[in-house]
PDB file of C-alpha atoms in Angstrom:
ATOM      1  CA  UNK A 189     -47.982  26.564  -5.152  1.00  0.00           C
ATOM      2  CA  UNK A 190     -44.494  27.899  -4.975  1.00  0.00           C
ATOM      3  CA  UNK A 191     -42.018  26.994  -7.532  1.00  0.00           C
ATOM      4  CA  UNK A 192     -38.522  25.554  -7.326  1.00  0.00           C
ATOM      5  CA  UNK A 193     -36.284  28.071  -5.455  1.00  0.00           C
ATOM      6  CA  UNK A 194     -32.449  28.243  -5.520  1.00  0.00           C
ATOM      7  CA  UNK A 195     -30.204  30.090  -3.257  1.00  0.00           C
ATOM      8  CA  UNK A 196     -28.138  32.201  -3.777  1.00  0.00           C
ATOM      9  CA  UNK A 197     -29.085  33.457  -7.120  1.00  0.00           C
ATOM     10  CA  UNK A 198     -25.535  34.872  -7.837  1.00  0.00           C
ATOM     11  CA  UNK A 199     -22.062  33.891  -6.470  1.00  0.00           C
ATOM     12  CA  UNK A 200     -18.619  34.912  -6.930  1.00  0.00           C
ATOM     13  CA  UNK A 201     -15.766  32.700  -5.853  1.00  0.00           C
ATOM     14  CA  UNK A 202     -12.099  32.351  -6.501  1.00  0.00           C
ATOM     15  CA  UNK A 203     -10.080  29.435  -7.764  1.00  0.00           C
ATOM     16  CA  UNK A 204      -9.520  26.757  -5.093  1.00  0.00           C
ATOM     17  CA  UNK A 205     -12.593  27.747  -2.919  1.00  0.00           C
ATOM     18  CA  UNK A 206     -15.480  25.513  -2.375  1.00  0.00           C
ATOM     19  CA  UNK A 207     -19.230  26.398  -2.846  1.00  0.00           C
ATOM     20  CA  UNK A 208     -22.599  25.048  -1.782  1.00  0.00           C
ATOM     21  CA  UNK A 209     -25.713  25.651  -3.533  1.00  0.00           C
ATOM     22  CA  UNK A 210     -29.295  25.083  -2.311  1.00  0.00           C
ATOM     23  CA  UNK A 211     -32.471  24.022  -4.002  1.00  0.00           C
ATOM     24  CA  UNK A 212     -35.923  23.679  -2.460  1.00  0.00           C
ATOM     25  CA  UNK A 213     -38.305  21.605  -4.642  1.00  0.00           C
ATOM     26  CA  UNK A 214     -41.862  22.218  -5.384  1.00  0.00           C
ATOM     27  CA  UNK A 215     -43.790  20.891  -2.177  1.00  0.00           C
ATOM     28  CA  UNK A 216     -44.443  17.100  -2.601  1.00  0.00           C
ATOM     29  CA  UNK A 217     -41.835  16.467  -5.243  1.00  0.00           C
ATOM     30  CA  UNK A 218     -39.358  13.865  -4.194  1.00  0.00           C
ATOM     31  CA  UNK A 219     -36.932  13.967  -7.163  1.00  0.00           C
ATOM     32  CA  UNK A 220     -34.377  16.709  -7.546  1.00  0.00           C
ATOM     33  CA  UNK A 221     -31.951  16.890 -10.206  1.00  0.00           C
ATOM     34  CA  UNK A 222     -28.918  19.215 -10.990  1.00  0.00           C
ATOM     35  CA  UNK A 223     -27.644  20.598 -14.243  1.00  0.00           C
ATOM     36  CA  UNK A 224     -24.759  22.753 -15.278  1.00  0.00           C
ATOM     37  CA  UNK A 225     -25.440  25.172 -18.197  1.00  0.00           C
ATOM     38  CA  UNK A 226     -22.724  26.970 -20.141  1.00  0.00           C
ATOM     39  CA  UNK A 227     -22.754  28.815 -23.403  1.00  0.00           C
ATOM     40  CA  UNK A 228     -20.444  26.295 -24.976  1.00  0.00           C
ATOM     41  CA  UNK A 229     -21.855  22.946 -23.817  1.00  0.00           C
ATOM     42  CA  UNK A 230     -25.358  23.816 -23.174  1.00  0.00           C
ATOM     43  CA  UNK A 231     -27.143  21.854 -20.482  1.00  0.00           C
ATOM     44  CA  UNK A 232     -25.365  18.896 -18.801  1.00  0.00           C
ATOM     45  CA  UNK A 233     -26.809  16.634 -16.116  1.00  0.00           C
ATOM     46  CA  UNK A 234     -24.944  16.422 -12.906  1.00  0.00           C
ATOM     47  CA  UNK A 235     -26.908  14.002 -10.801  1.00  0.00           C
ATOM     48  CA  UNK A 236     -30.471  13.244  -9.495  1.00  0.00           C
ATOM     49  CA  UNK A 237     -31.668  12.423  -6.051  1.00  0.00           C
ATOM     50  CA  UNK A 238     -34.782  10.559  -5.000  1.00  0.00           C
ATOM     51  CA  UNK A 239     -35.806  10.168  -1.375  1.00  0.00           C
ATOM     52  CA  UNK A 240     -32.326  11.065  -0.182  1.00  0.00           C
ATOM     53  CA  UNK A 241     -30.707   8.742  -2.359  1.00  0.00           C
ATOM     54  CA  UNK A 242     -28.412   9.624  -5.556  1.00  0.00           C
ATOM     55  CA  UNK A 243     -29.916   7.406  -8.295  1.00  0.00           C
ATOM     56  CA  UNK A 244     -28.051   8.688 -11.200  1.00  0.00           C
ATOM     57  CA  UNK A 245     -24.857  10.600 -12.035  1.00  0.00           C
ATOM     58  CA  UNK A 246     -23.505  12.484 -15.077  1.00  0.00           C
ATOM     59  CA  UNK A 247     -19.996  12.560 -16.126  1.00  0.00           C
ATOM     60  CA  UNK A 248     -18.459  15.219 -13.827  1.00  0.00           C
ATOM     61  CA  UNK A 249     -15.556  14.821 -11.657  1.00  0.00           C
ATOM     62  CA  UNK A 250     -15.834  13.902  -7.953  1.00  0.00           C
ATOM     63  CA  UNK A 251     -15.254  17.597  -6.948  1.00  0.00           C
ATOM     64  CA  UNK A 252     -18.906  17.883  -7.695  1.00  0.00           C
ATOM     65  CA  UNK A 253     -21.184  16.426  -4.957  1.00  0.00           C
ATOM     66  CA  UNK A 254     -24.518  16.594  -3.673  1.00  0.00           C
ATOM     67  CA  UNK A 255     -27.170  15.460  -1.184  1.00  0.00           C
ATOM     68  CA  UNK A 256     -30.837  15.452  -0.335  1.00  0.00           C
ATOM     69  CA  UNK A 257     -32.407  15.892   2.960  1.00  0.00           C
ATOM     70  CA  UNK A 258     -35.585  14.255   4.332  1.00  0.00           C
ATOM     71  CA  UNK A 259     -37.635  17.142   3.322  1.00  0.00           C
ATOM     72  CA  UNK A 260     -36.510  16.742  -0.222  1.00  0.00           C
ATOM     73  CA  UNK A 261     -34.333  20.016  -0.184  1.00  0.00           C
ATOM     74  CA  UNK A 262     -31.035  19.329  -1.891  1.00  0.00           C
ATOM     75  CA  UNK A 263     -27.532  20.913  -1.809  1.00  0.00           C
ATOM     76  CA  UNK A 264     -24.762  20.745  -4.351  1.00  0.00           C
ATOM     77  CA  UNK A 265     -21.117  21.112  -3.426  1.00  0.00           C
ATOM     78  CA  UNK A 266     -18.260  22.070  -5.635  1.00  0.00           C
ATOM     79  CA  UNK A 267     -14.842  21.822  -4.273  1.00  0.00           C
ATOM     80  CA  UNK A 268     -11.524  23.234  -5.332  1.00  0.00           C
ATOM     81  CA  UNK A 269     -13.261  25.458  -7.848  1.00  0.00           C
ATOM     82  CA  UNK A 270     -11.773  25.872 -11.320  1.00  0.00           C
ATOM     83  CA  UNK A 271     -12.377  28.728 -13.799  1.00  0.00           C
ATOM     84  CA  UNK A 272     -14.223  26.270 -16.005  1.00  0.00           C
ATOM     85  CA  UNK A 273     -16.821  25.731 -13.211  1.00  0.00           C
ATOM     86  CA  UNK A 274     -18.214  29.222 -14.066  1.00  0.00           C
ATOM     87  CA  UNK A 275     -21.739  28.386 -15.241  1.00  0.00           C
ATOM     88  CA  UNK A 276     -25.416  28.647 -14.449  1.00  0.00           C
ATOM     89  CA  UNK A 277     -26.445  25.762 -12.200  1.00  0.00           C
ATOM     90  CA  UNK A 278     -29.949  24.712 -12.407  1.00  0.00           C
ATOM     91  CA  UNK A 279     -32.111  22.498 -10.198  1.00  0.00           C
ATOM     92  CA  UNK A 280     -35.219  20.821 -11.116  1.00  0.00           C
ATOM     93  CA  UNK A 281     -37.793  18.931  -9.248  1.00  0.00           C
ATOM     94  CA  UNK A 282     -40.188  16.184 -10.263  1.00  0.00           C
ATOM     95  CA  UNK A 283     -43.108  14.648  -8.376  1.00  0.00           C
ATOM     96  CA  UNK A 284     -41.719  10.979  -8.485  1.00  0.00           C
ATOM     97  CA  UNK A 285     -39.899   8.734 -10.893  1.00  0.00           C
ATOM     98  CA  UNK A 286     -42.276   8.220 -13.745  1.00  0.00           C
ATOM     99  CA  UNK A 287     -40.620   8.842 -17.002  1.00  0.00           C
ATOM    100  CA  UNK A 288     -43.139  11.443 -18.147  1.00  0.00           C
ATOM    101  CA  UNK A 289     -43.200  13.445 -14.956  1.00  0.00           C
ATOM    102  CA  UNK A 290     -42.653  17.030 -15.881  1.00  0.00           C
ATOM    103  CA  UNK A 291     -39.332  18.515 -14.477  1.00  0.00           C
ATOM    104  CA  UNK A 292     -39.890  22.056 -12.972  1.00  0.00           C
ATOM    105  CA  UNK A 293     -36.559  24.200 -13.190  1.00  0.00           C
ATOM    106  CA  UNK A 294     -35.664  26.810 -10.734  1.00  0.00           C
ATOM    107  CA  UNK A 295     -34.148  30.191 -11.816  1.00  0.00           C
ATOM    108  CA  UNK A 296     -30.571  28.942 -11.263  1.00  0.00           C
ATOM    109  CA  UNK A 297     -27.513  30.074  -9.437  1.00  0.00           C
ATOM    110  CA  UNK A 298     -24.953  31.995 -11.517  1.00  0.00           C
ATOM    111  CA  UNK A 299     -21.624  30.996 -10.318  1.00  0.00           C
ATOM    112  CA  UNK A 300     -18.568  33.011 -11.419  1.00  0.00           C
ATOM    113  CA  UNK A 301     -15.097  31.748 -10.620  1.00  0.00           C
ATOM    114  CA  UNK A 302     -12.237  34.323 -10.703  1.00  0.00           C
TER     115      UNK A 302
ATOM    116  CA  UNK B 201     -22.675   7.780 -28.447  1.00  0.00           C
ATOM    117  CA  UNK B 202     -25.899   9.349 -27.415  1.00  0.00           C
ATOM    118  CA  UNK B 203     -26.353  12.777 -28.966  1.00  0.00           C
ATOM    119  CA  UNK B 204     -29.160  15.316 -29.457  1.00  0.00           C
ATOM    120  CA  UNK B 205     -28.458  17.901 -32.376  1.00  0.00           C
ATOM    121  CA  UNK B 206     -30.671  20.888 -32.995  1.00  0.00           C
ATOM    122  CA  UNK B 207     -30.909  23.279 -35.930  1.00  0.00           C
ATOM    123  CA  UNK B 208     -30.559  26.001 -36.659  1.00  0.00           C
ATOM    124  CA  UNK B 209     -28.286  27.369 -33.884  1.00  0.00           C
ATOM    125  CA  UNK B 210     -30.055  30.598 -34.168  1.00  0.00           C
ATOM    126  CA  UNK B 211     -32.998  32.033 -35.904  1.00  0.00           C
ATOM    127  CA  UNK B 212     -34.335  35.597 -36.517  1.00  0.00           C
ATOM    128  CA  UNK B 213     -38.016  35.967 -37.872  1.00  0.00           C
ATOM    129  CA  UNK B 214     -40.552  38.616 -37.951  1.00  0.00           C
ATOM    130  CA  UNK B 215     -43.577  38.747 -35.653  1.00  0.00           C
ATOM    131  CA  UNK B 216     -46.541  36.799 -36.929  1.00  0.00           C
ATOM    132  CA  UNK B 217     -44.432  34.491 -39.138  1.00  0.00           C
ATOM    133  CA  UNK B 218     -44.261  30.841 -38.551  1.00  0.00           C
ATOM    134  CA  UNK B 219     -41.015  28.742 -37.888  1.00  0.00           C
ATOM    135  CA  UNK B 220     -39.797  25.212 -37.370  1.00  0.00           C
ATOM    136  CA  UNK B 221     -36.981  24.000 -35.210  1.00  0.00           C
ATOM    137  CA  UNK B 222     -35.331  20.652 -35.703  1.00  0.00           C
ATOM    138  CA  UNK B 223     -33.951  18.167 -33.285  1.00  0.00           C
ATOM    139  CA  UNK B 224     -32.167  14.874 -34.402  1.00  0.00           C
ATOM    140  CA  UNK B 225     -31.107  12.349 -32.011  1.00  0.00           C
ATOM    141  CA  UNK B 226     -29.062   9.269 -31.765  1.00  0.00           C
ATOM    142  CA  UNK B 227     -30.092   8.064 -28.346  1.00  0.00           C
ATOM    143  CA  UNK B 228     -30.751   4.446 -27.301  1.00  0.00           C
ATOM    144  CA  UNK B 229     -32.886   3.311 -25.553  1.00  0.00           C
ATOM    145  CA  UNK B 230     -35.460   5.993 -26.097  1.00  0.00           C
ATOM    146  CA  UNK B 231     -37.856   6.783 -23.478  1.00  0.00           C
ATOM    147  CA  UNK B 232     -39.318  10.162 -24.392  1.00  0.00           C
ATOM    148  CA  UNK B 233     -38.461  13.535 -26.014  1.00  0.00           C
ATOM    149  CA  UNK B 234     -39.239  16.884 -24.468  1.00  0.00           C
ATOM    150  CA  UNK B 235     -39.079  20.375 -25.832  1.00  0.00           C
ATOM    151  CA  UNK B 236     -38.214  23.205 -23.388  1.00  0.00           C
ATOM    152  CA  UNK B 237     -38.406  26.952 -23.688  1.00  0.00           C
ATOM    153  CA  UNK B 238     -35.846  28.926 -21.868  1.00  0.00           C
ATOM    154  CA  UNK B 239     -36.144  32.825 -21.460  1.00  0.00           C
ATOM    155  CA  UNK B 240     -32.971  34.670 -20.941  1.00  0.00           C
ATOM    156  CA  UNK B 241     -31.861  34.421 -17.202  1.00  0.00           C
ATOM    157  CA  UNK B 242     -34.633  31.913 -16.321  1.00  0.00           C
ATOM    158  CA  UNK B 243     -34.925  28.190 -15.972  1.00  0.00           C
ATOM    159  CA  UNK B 244     -36.220  25.982 -18.849  1.00  0.00           C
ATOM    160  CA  UNK B 245     -39.981  25.633 -18.928  1.00  0.00           C
ATOM    161  CA  UNK B 246     -41.630  22.342 -20.476  1.00  0.00           C
ATOM    162  CA  UNK B 247     -43.585  22.886 -23.580  1.00  0.00           C
ATOM    163  CA  UNK B 248     -44.265  19.416 -24.930  1.00  0.00           C
ATOM    164  CA  UNK B 249     -43.392  15.664 -23.979  1.00  0.00           C
ATOM    165  CA  UNK B 250     -43.676  12.959 -26.522  1.00  0.00           C
ATOM    166  CA  UNK B 251     -43.438   9.188 -26.000  1.00  0.00           C
ATOM    167  CA  UNK B 252     -42.449   6.624 -28.726  1.00  0.00           C
ATOM    168  CA  UNK B 253     -46.038   6.123 -29.810  1.00  0.00           C
ATOM    169  CA  UNK B 254     -46.865   9.853 -30.337  1.00  0.00           C
ATOM    170  CA  UNK B 255     -46.358  11.675 -33.705  1.00  0.00           C
ATOM    171  CA  UNK B 256     -47.937  15.105 -32.940  1.00  0.00           C
ATOM    172  CA  UNK B 257     -48.659  17.023 -29.764  1.00  0.00           C
ATOM    173  CA  UNK B 258     -49.688  20.661 -29.430  1.00  0.00           C
ATOM    174  CA  UNK B 259     -49.636  23.366 -26.676  1.00  0.00           C
ATOM    175  CA  UNK B 260     -51.151  26.386 -27.930  1.00  0.00           C
ATOM    176  CA  UNK B 261     -49.155  27.903 -30.811  1.00  0.00           C
ATOM    177  CA  UNK B 262     -46.505  25.227 -30.265  1.00  0.00           C
ATOM    178  CA  UNK B 263     -46.703  21.943 -32.177  1.00  0.00           C
ATOM    179  CA  UNK B 264     -44.154  19.181 -31.781  1.00  0.00           C
ATOM    180  CA  UNK B 265     -43.817  16.220 -33.997  1.00  0.00           C
ATOM    181  CA  UNK B 266     -41.869  13.104 -33.617  1.00  0.00           C
ATOM    182  CA  UNK B 267     -40.647  10.480 -36.209  1.00  0.00           C
ATOM    183  CA  UNK B 268     -39.350   7.653 -34.124  1.00  0.00           C
ATOM    184  CA  UNK B 269     -38.094   5.856 -37.248  1.00  0.00           C
ATOM    185  CA  UNK B 270     -35.637   8.639 -38.443  1.00  0.00           C
ATOM    186  CA  UNK B 271     -35.167   9.920 -34.927  1.00  0.00           C
ATOM    187  CA  UNK B 272     -36.204  13.305 -35.581  1.00  0.00           C
ATOM    188  CA  UNK B 273     -38.444  15.823 -33.882  1.00  0.00           C
ATOM    189  CA  UNK B 274     -39.522  19.221 -34.882  1.00  0.00           C
ATOM    190  CA  UNK B 275     -41.098  22.120 -32.875  1.00  0.00           C
ATOM    191  CA  UNK B 276     -43.349  24.422 -35.066  1.00  0.00           C
ATOM    192  CA  UNK B 277     -44.310  27.778 -33.700  1.00  0.00           C
ATOM    193  CA  UNK B 278     -47.283  29.362 -35.479  1.00  0.00           C
ATOM    194  CA  UNK B 279     -47.983  33.187 -35.716  1.00  0.00           C
ATOM    195  CA  UNK B 280     -44.811  34.013 -33.590  1.00  0.00           C
ATOM    196  CA  UNK B 281     -44.948  36.682 -30.888  1.00  0.00           C
ATOM    197  CA  UNK B 282     -42.310  38.871 -29.333  1.00  0.00           C
ATOM    198  CA  UNK B 283     -42.639  36.788 -26.206  1.00  0.00           C
ATOM    199  CA  UNK B 284     -41.502  33.666 -28.330  1.00  0.00           C
ATOM    200  CA  UNK B 285     -37.933  35.114 -28.266  1.00  0.00           C
ATOM    201  CA  UNK B 286     -36.039  32.390 -26.241  1.00  0.00           C
ATOM    202  CA  UNK B 287     -33.747  29.530 -26.492  1.00  0.00           C
ATOM    203  CA  UNK B 288     -35.623  26.145 -27.255  1.00  0.00           C
ATOM    204  CA  UNK B 289     -33.953  23.138 -26.026  1.00  0.00           C
ATOM    205  CA  UNK B 290     -34.870  19.366 -27.067  1.00  0.00           C
ATOM    206  CA  UNK B 291     -34.228  16.833 -24.397  1.00  0.00           C
ATOM    207  CA  UNK B 292     -34.178  13.107 -24.855  1.00  0.00           C
ATOM    208  CA  UNK B 293     -34.728  10.848 -21.933  1.00  0.00           C
ATOM    209  CA  UNK B 294     -32.858   7.473 -22.090  1.00  0.00           C
ATOM    210  CA  UNK B 295     -33.273   4.434 -20.315  1.00  0.00           C
ATOM    211  CA  UNK B 296     -33.562   5.158 -16.450  1.00  0.00           C
ATOM    212  CA  UNK B 297     -33.270   8.557 -15.262  1.00  0.00           C
ATOM    213  CA  UNK B 298     -30.763   9.847 -18.026  1.00  0.00           C
ATOM    214  CA  UNK B 299     -31.244  13.070 -19.989  1.00  0.00           C
ATOM    215  CA  UNK B 300     -29.471  13.993 -23.143  1.00  0.00           C
ATOM    216  CA  UNK B 301     -29.798  17.693 -23.799  1.00  0.00           C
ATOM    217  CA  UNK B 302     -29.335  19.490 -27.268  1.00  0.00           C
ATOM    218  CA  UNK B 303     -27.456  22.779 -27.308  1.00  0.00           C
ATOM    219  CA  UNK B 304     -30.696  24.668 -28.254  1.00  0.00           C
ATOM    220  CA  UNK B 305     -31.854  27.026 -30.896  1.00  0.00           C
ATOM    221  CA  UNK B 306     -31.995  30.601 -30.150  1.00  0.00           C
ATOM    222  CA  UNK B 307     -34.947  32.355 -31.517  1.00  0.00           C
ATOM    223  CA  UNK B 308     -35.369  36.073 -31.921  1.00  0.00           C
ATOM    224  CA  UNK B 309     -38.648  37.527 -32.948  1.00  0.00           C
ATOM    225  CA  UNK B 310     -38.585  41.177 -34.434  1.00  0.00           C
ATOM    226  CA  UNK B 311     -41.377  43.578 -34.383  1.00  0.00           C
TER     227      UNK B 311
END
């Protein structure tokens, strides 16, 4: 069974631009979550989608948005990029909504904002 | 404020030695606690998950403990190997669909 895939793996953008990251969950998984990881802050939760609906959101500004498609694939968009948005963006999928469901992470997209 | 604190921040040990990583949390309500291993340049991989009623859980050479009264968890690694070099992240799930992450312990195992 294929794991979680994220594209692109690396991205370089300049301030003010916008970016879209993509995540394909493990087949059959309906929940997709997004995280930002930086050396100083560690992993921080962005949002979770389940069956095309956002069911939870972390404390990030509205510049960060996402969506999930009917095939469970998800995209995350960051508008008006800032230098501080440089980070590793991780996507994780879970089977459904059970609290003990294991999250499977993708390899991440490394975003650099110049 | 919901927080998860891990110690030490970094650790260097010799191959074959044991080590213990700590995780203290002030999270309410508590749903479960999970330990992840993250190799450099890769996404985290789940090692163990513990619910409120579980005290100990093992996964090979990894043994996690949970004391729900003191809100502490530990991850013990037995007979360390070079491949154990990674960051170990403690994550507490609170309420519905919210995860609080620790900043991790970076472990380096030397030959």
